[in-house]
Short mmCIF file of C-alpha atoms in Angstrom, two decimals:
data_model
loop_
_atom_site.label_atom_id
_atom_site.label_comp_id
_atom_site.label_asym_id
_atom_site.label_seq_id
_atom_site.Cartn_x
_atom_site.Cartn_y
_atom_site.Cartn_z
CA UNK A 25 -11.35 78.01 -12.47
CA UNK A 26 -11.24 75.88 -9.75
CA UNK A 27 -11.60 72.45 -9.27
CA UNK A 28 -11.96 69.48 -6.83
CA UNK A 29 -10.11 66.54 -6.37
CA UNK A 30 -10.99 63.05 -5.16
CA UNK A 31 -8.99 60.21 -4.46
CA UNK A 32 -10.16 57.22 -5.78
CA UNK A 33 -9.63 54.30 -3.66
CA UNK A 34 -10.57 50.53 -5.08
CA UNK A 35 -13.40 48.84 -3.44
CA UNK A 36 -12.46 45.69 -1.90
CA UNK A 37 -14.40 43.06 -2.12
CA UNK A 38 -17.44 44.33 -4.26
CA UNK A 39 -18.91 42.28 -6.48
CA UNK A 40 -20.01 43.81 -9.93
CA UNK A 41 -23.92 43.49 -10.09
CA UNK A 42 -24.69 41.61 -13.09
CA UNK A 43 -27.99 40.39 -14.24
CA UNK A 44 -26.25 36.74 -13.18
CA UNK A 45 -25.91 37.93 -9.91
CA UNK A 46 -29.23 38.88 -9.77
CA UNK A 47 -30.70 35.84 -10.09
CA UNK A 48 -28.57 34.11 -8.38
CA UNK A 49 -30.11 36.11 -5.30
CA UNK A 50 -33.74 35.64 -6.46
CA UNK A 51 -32.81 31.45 -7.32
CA UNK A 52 -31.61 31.85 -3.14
CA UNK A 53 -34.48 33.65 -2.06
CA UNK A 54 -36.54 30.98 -3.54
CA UNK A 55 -35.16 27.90 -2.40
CA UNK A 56 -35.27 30.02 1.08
CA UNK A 57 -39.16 30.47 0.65
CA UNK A 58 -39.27 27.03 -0.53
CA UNK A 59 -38.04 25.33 2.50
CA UNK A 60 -39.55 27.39 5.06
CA UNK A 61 -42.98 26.80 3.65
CA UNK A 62 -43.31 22.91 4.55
CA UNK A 63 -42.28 23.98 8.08
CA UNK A 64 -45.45 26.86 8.21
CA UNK A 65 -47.37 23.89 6.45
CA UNK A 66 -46.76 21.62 9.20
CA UNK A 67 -47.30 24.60 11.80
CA UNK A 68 -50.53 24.90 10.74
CA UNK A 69 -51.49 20.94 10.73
CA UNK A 70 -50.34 20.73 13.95
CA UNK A 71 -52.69 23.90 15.19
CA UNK A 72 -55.40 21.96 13.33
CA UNK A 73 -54.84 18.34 14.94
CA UNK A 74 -54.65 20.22 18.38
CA UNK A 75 -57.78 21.89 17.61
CA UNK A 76 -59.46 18.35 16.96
CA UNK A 77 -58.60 17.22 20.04
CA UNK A 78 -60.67 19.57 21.99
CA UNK A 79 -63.88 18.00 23.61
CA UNK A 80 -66.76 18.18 21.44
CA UNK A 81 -69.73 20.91 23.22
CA UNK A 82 -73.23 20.98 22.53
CA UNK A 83 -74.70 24.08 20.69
CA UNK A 84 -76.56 25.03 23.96
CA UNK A 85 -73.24 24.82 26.01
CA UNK A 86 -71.96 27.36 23.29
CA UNK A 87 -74.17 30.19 22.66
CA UNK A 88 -75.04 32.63 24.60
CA UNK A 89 -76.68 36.11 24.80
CA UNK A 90 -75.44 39.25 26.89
CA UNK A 91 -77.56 39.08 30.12
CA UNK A 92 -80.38 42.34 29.69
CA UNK A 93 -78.90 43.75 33.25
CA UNK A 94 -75.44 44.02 31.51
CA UNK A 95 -76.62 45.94 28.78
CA UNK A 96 -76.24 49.78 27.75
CA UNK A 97 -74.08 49.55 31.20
CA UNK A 98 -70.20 50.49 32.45
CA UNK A 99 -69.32 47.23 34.25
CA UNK A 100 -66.67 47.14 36.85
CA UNK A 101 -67.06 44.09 38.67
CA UNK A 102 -70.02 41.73 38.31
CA UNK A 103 -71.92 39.29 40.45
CA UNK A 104 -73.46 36.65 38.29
CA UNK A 105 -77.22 35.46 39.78
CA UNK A 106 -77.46 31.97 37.64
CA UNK A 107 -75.38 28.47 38.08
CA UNK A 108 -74.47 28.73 34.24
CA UNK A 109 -71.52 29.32 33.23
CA UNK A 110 -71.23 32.65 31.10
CA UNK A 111 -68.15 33.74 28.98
CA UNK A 112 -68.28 36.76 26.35
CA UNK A 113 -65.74 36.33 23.93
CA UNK A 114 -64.36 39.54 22.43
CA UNK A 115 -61.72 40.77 20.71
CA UNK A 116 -60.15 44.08 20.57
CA UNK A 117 -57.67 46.29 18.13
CA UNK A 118 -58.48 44.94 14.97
CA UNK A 119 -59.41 44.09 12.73
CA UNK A 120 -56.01 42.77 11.33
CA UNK A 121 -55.79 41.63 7.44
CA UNK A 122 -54.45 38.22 8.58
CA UNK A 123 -55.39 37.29 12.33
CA UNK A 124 -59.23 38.43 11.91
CA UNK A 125 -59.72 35.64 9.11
CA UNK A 126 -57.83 33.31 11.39
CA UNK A 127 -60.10 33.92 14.21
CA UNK A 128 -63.10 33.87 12.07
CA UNK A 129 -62.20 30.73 10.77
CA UNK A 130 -62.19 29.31 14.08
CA UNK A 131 -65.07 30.67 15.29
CA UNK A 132 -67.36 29.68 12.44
CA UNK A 133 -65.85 25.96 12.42
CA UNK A 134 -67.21 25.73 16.41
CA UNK A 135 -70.08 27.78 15.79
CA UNK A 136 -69.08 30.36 18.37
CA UNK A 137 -69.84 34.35 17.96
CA UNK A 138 -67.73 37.23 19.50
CA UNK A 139 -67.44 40.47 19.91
CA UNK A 140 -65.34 42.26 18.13
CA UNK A 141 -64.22 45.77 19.51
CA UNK A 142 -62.52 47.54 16.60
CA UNK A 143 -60.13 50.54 15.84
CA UNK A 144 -61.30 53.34 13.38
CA UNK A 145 -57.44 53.46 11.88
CA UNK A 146 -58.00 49.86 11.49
CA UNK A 147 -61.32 49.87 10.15
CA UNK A 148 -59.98 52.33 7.30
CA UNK A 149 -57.12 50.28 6.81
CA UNK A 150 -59.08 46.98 6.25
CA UNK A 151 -62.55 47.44 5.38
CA UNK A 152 -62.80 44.11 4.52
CA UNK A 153 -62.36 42.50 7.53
CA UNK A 154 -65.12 44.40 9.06
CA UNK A 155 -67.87 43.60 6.37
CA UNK A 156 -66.46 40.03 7.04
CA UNK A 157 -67.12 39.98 10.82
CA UNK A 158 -70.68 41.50 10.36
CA UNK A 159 -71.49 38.87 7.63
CA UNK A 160 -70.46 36.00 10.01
CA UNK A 161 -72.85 37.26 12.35
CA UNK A 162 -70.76 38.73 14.99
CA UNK A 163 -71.28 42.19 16.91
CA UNK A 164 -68.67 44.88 16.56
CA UNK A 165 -68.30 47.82 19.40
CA UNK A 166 -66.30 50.36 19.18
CA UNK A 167 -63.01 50.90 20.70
CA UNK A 168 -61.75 54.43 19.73
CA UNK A 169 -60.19 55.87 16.41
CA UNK A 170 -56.48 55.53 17.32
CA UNK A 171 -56.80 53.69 20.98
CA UNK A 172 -55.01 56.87 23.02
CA UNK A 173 -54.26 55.95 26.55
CA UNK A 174 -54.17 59.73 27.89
CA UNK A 175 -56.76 62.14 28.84
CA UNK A 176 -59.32 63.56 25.81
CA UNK A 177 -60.72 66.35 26.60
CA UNK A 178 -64.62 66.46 25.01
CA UNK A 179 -63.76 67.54 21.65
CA UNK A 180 -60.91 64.97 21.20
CA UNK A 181 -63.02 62.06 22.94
CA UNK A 182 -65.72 63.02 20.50
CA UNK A 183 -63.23 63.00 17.59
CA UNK A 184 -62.46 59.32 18.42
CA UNK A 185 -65.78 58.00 19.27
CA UNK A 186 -68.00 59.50 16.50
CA UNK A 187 -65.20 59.56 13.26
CA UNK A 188 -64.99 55.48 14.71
CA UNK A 189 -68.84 55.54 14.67
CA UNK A 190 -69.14 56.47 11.65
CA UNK A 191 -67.18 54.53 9.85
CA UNK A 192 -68.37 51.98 10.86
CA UNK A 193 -71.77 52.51 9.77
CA UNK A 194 -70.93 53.84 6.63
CA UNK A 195 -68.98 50.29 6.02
CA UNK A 196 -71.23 47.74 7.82
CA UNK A 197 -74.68 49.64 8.04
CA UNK A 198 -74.62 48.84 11.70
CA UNK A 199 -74.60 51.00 14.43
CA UNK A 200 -73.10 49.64 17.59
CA UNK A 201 -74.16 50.98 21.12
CA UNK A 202 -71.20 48.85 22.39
CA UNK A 203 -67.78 50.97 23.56
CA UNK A 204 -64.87 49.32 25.70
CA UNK A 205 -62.58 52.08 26.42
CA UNK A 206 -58.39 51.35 25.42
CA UNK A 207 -56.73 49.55 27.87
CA UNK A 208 -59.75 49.76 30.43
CA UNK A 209 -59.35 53.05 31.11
CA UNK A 210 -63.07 54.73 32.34
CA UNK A 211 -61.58 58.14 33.56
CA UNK A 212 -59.27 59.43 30.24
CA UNK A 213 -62.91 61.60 28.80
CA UNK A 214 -63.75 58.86 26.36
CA UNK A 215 -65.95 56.38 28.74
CA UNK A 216 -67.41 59.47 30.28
CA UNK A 217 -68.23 60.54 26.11
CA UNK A 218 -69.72 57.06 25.37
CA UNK A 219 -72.10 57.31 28.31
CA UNK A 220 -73.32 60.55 26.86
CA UNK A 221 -74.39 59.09 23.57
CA UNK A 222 -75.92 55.95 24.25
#
């Protein structure tokens, strides 16, 4: 029979765990969480009074609807005919469990809509947010399934459009016409795709 011998060599400077030790950690961790949580507290008061300090608008010098021209269109560069000052707000990537209620938040306290260009991974991830952004009255387009830089062939740029599509609908009950193409890019297949199906 044979067998296997190990040396054993004594552990320097281990501590034994003990339920003591334990919660001596935990009683640390706390105090930790404790003191960092005035400091986010005062972050956030701080983002608040800044906030306040921007000049009050007019509900006509914030709303605004997508010029008909602009619509159902690929827009690379644009003229604009009129001496008002147009801005679409939109945001892209999301929608994110945590910064999507922030920017909701802000939008609703100035009365301002976006539009919000979302991921289908996202999407899954936090349904939520979406029904959110459609119940505060803002207009979701889509922006892919998993936002792929490189070239999709048809079937692939299909596969991200329509699964994103789709979910979307089944979540919100809307169906967007809106598509803005990850990181701008109009000649990877998937622009070329969207133009197909609107």
């Amino acid at each position: 029979m044979a067998g296997v011998s190990v040396p054993l060599v004594p552990l320097v400077n281990q501590k034994t765990v003990t339920k003591e030790t334990l919660l001596e950690s935990q009683q640390q961790l706390e105090l930790s969480i404790s003191e960092i949580t005035p400091l986010i507290e005062q972050q956030q008061e701080a983002y608040q009074q800044l906030i306040a300090k921007l000049p009050l608008k007019t509900e006509k010098e914030l709303t605004f609807s997508v010029p008909e021209q602009f619509q159902g269109k690929t827009i690379y560069q644009v003229g604009l005919n009129s001496k008002d000052k147009i801005v679409a707000l939109t945001f892209d990537d999301g929608p994110w469990p945590k910064t999507t209620n922030e920017v909701l938040y802000i939008l609703k306290k100035h009365n301002i809509k976006a539009t919000f260009f979302v991921l289908g991974t996202n999407v899954k991830n936090y349904s939520g947010r979406l029904k959110q952004i459609v119940e505060h009255g803002h207009a979701i387009g889509n922006h892919s399934w998993s936002h792929p830089y490189s070239y999709q062939n048809p079937s692939a740029a299909a596969l991200e459009i329509d699964r994103t599509e789709d979910l979307l609908y089944k979540i919100s009950g809307v169906k967007t016409s809106l598509f803005r193409p990850p990181g701008g890019f109009l000649n990877n297949g998937l622009a070329a795709y969207a133009r197909k199906t609107n």
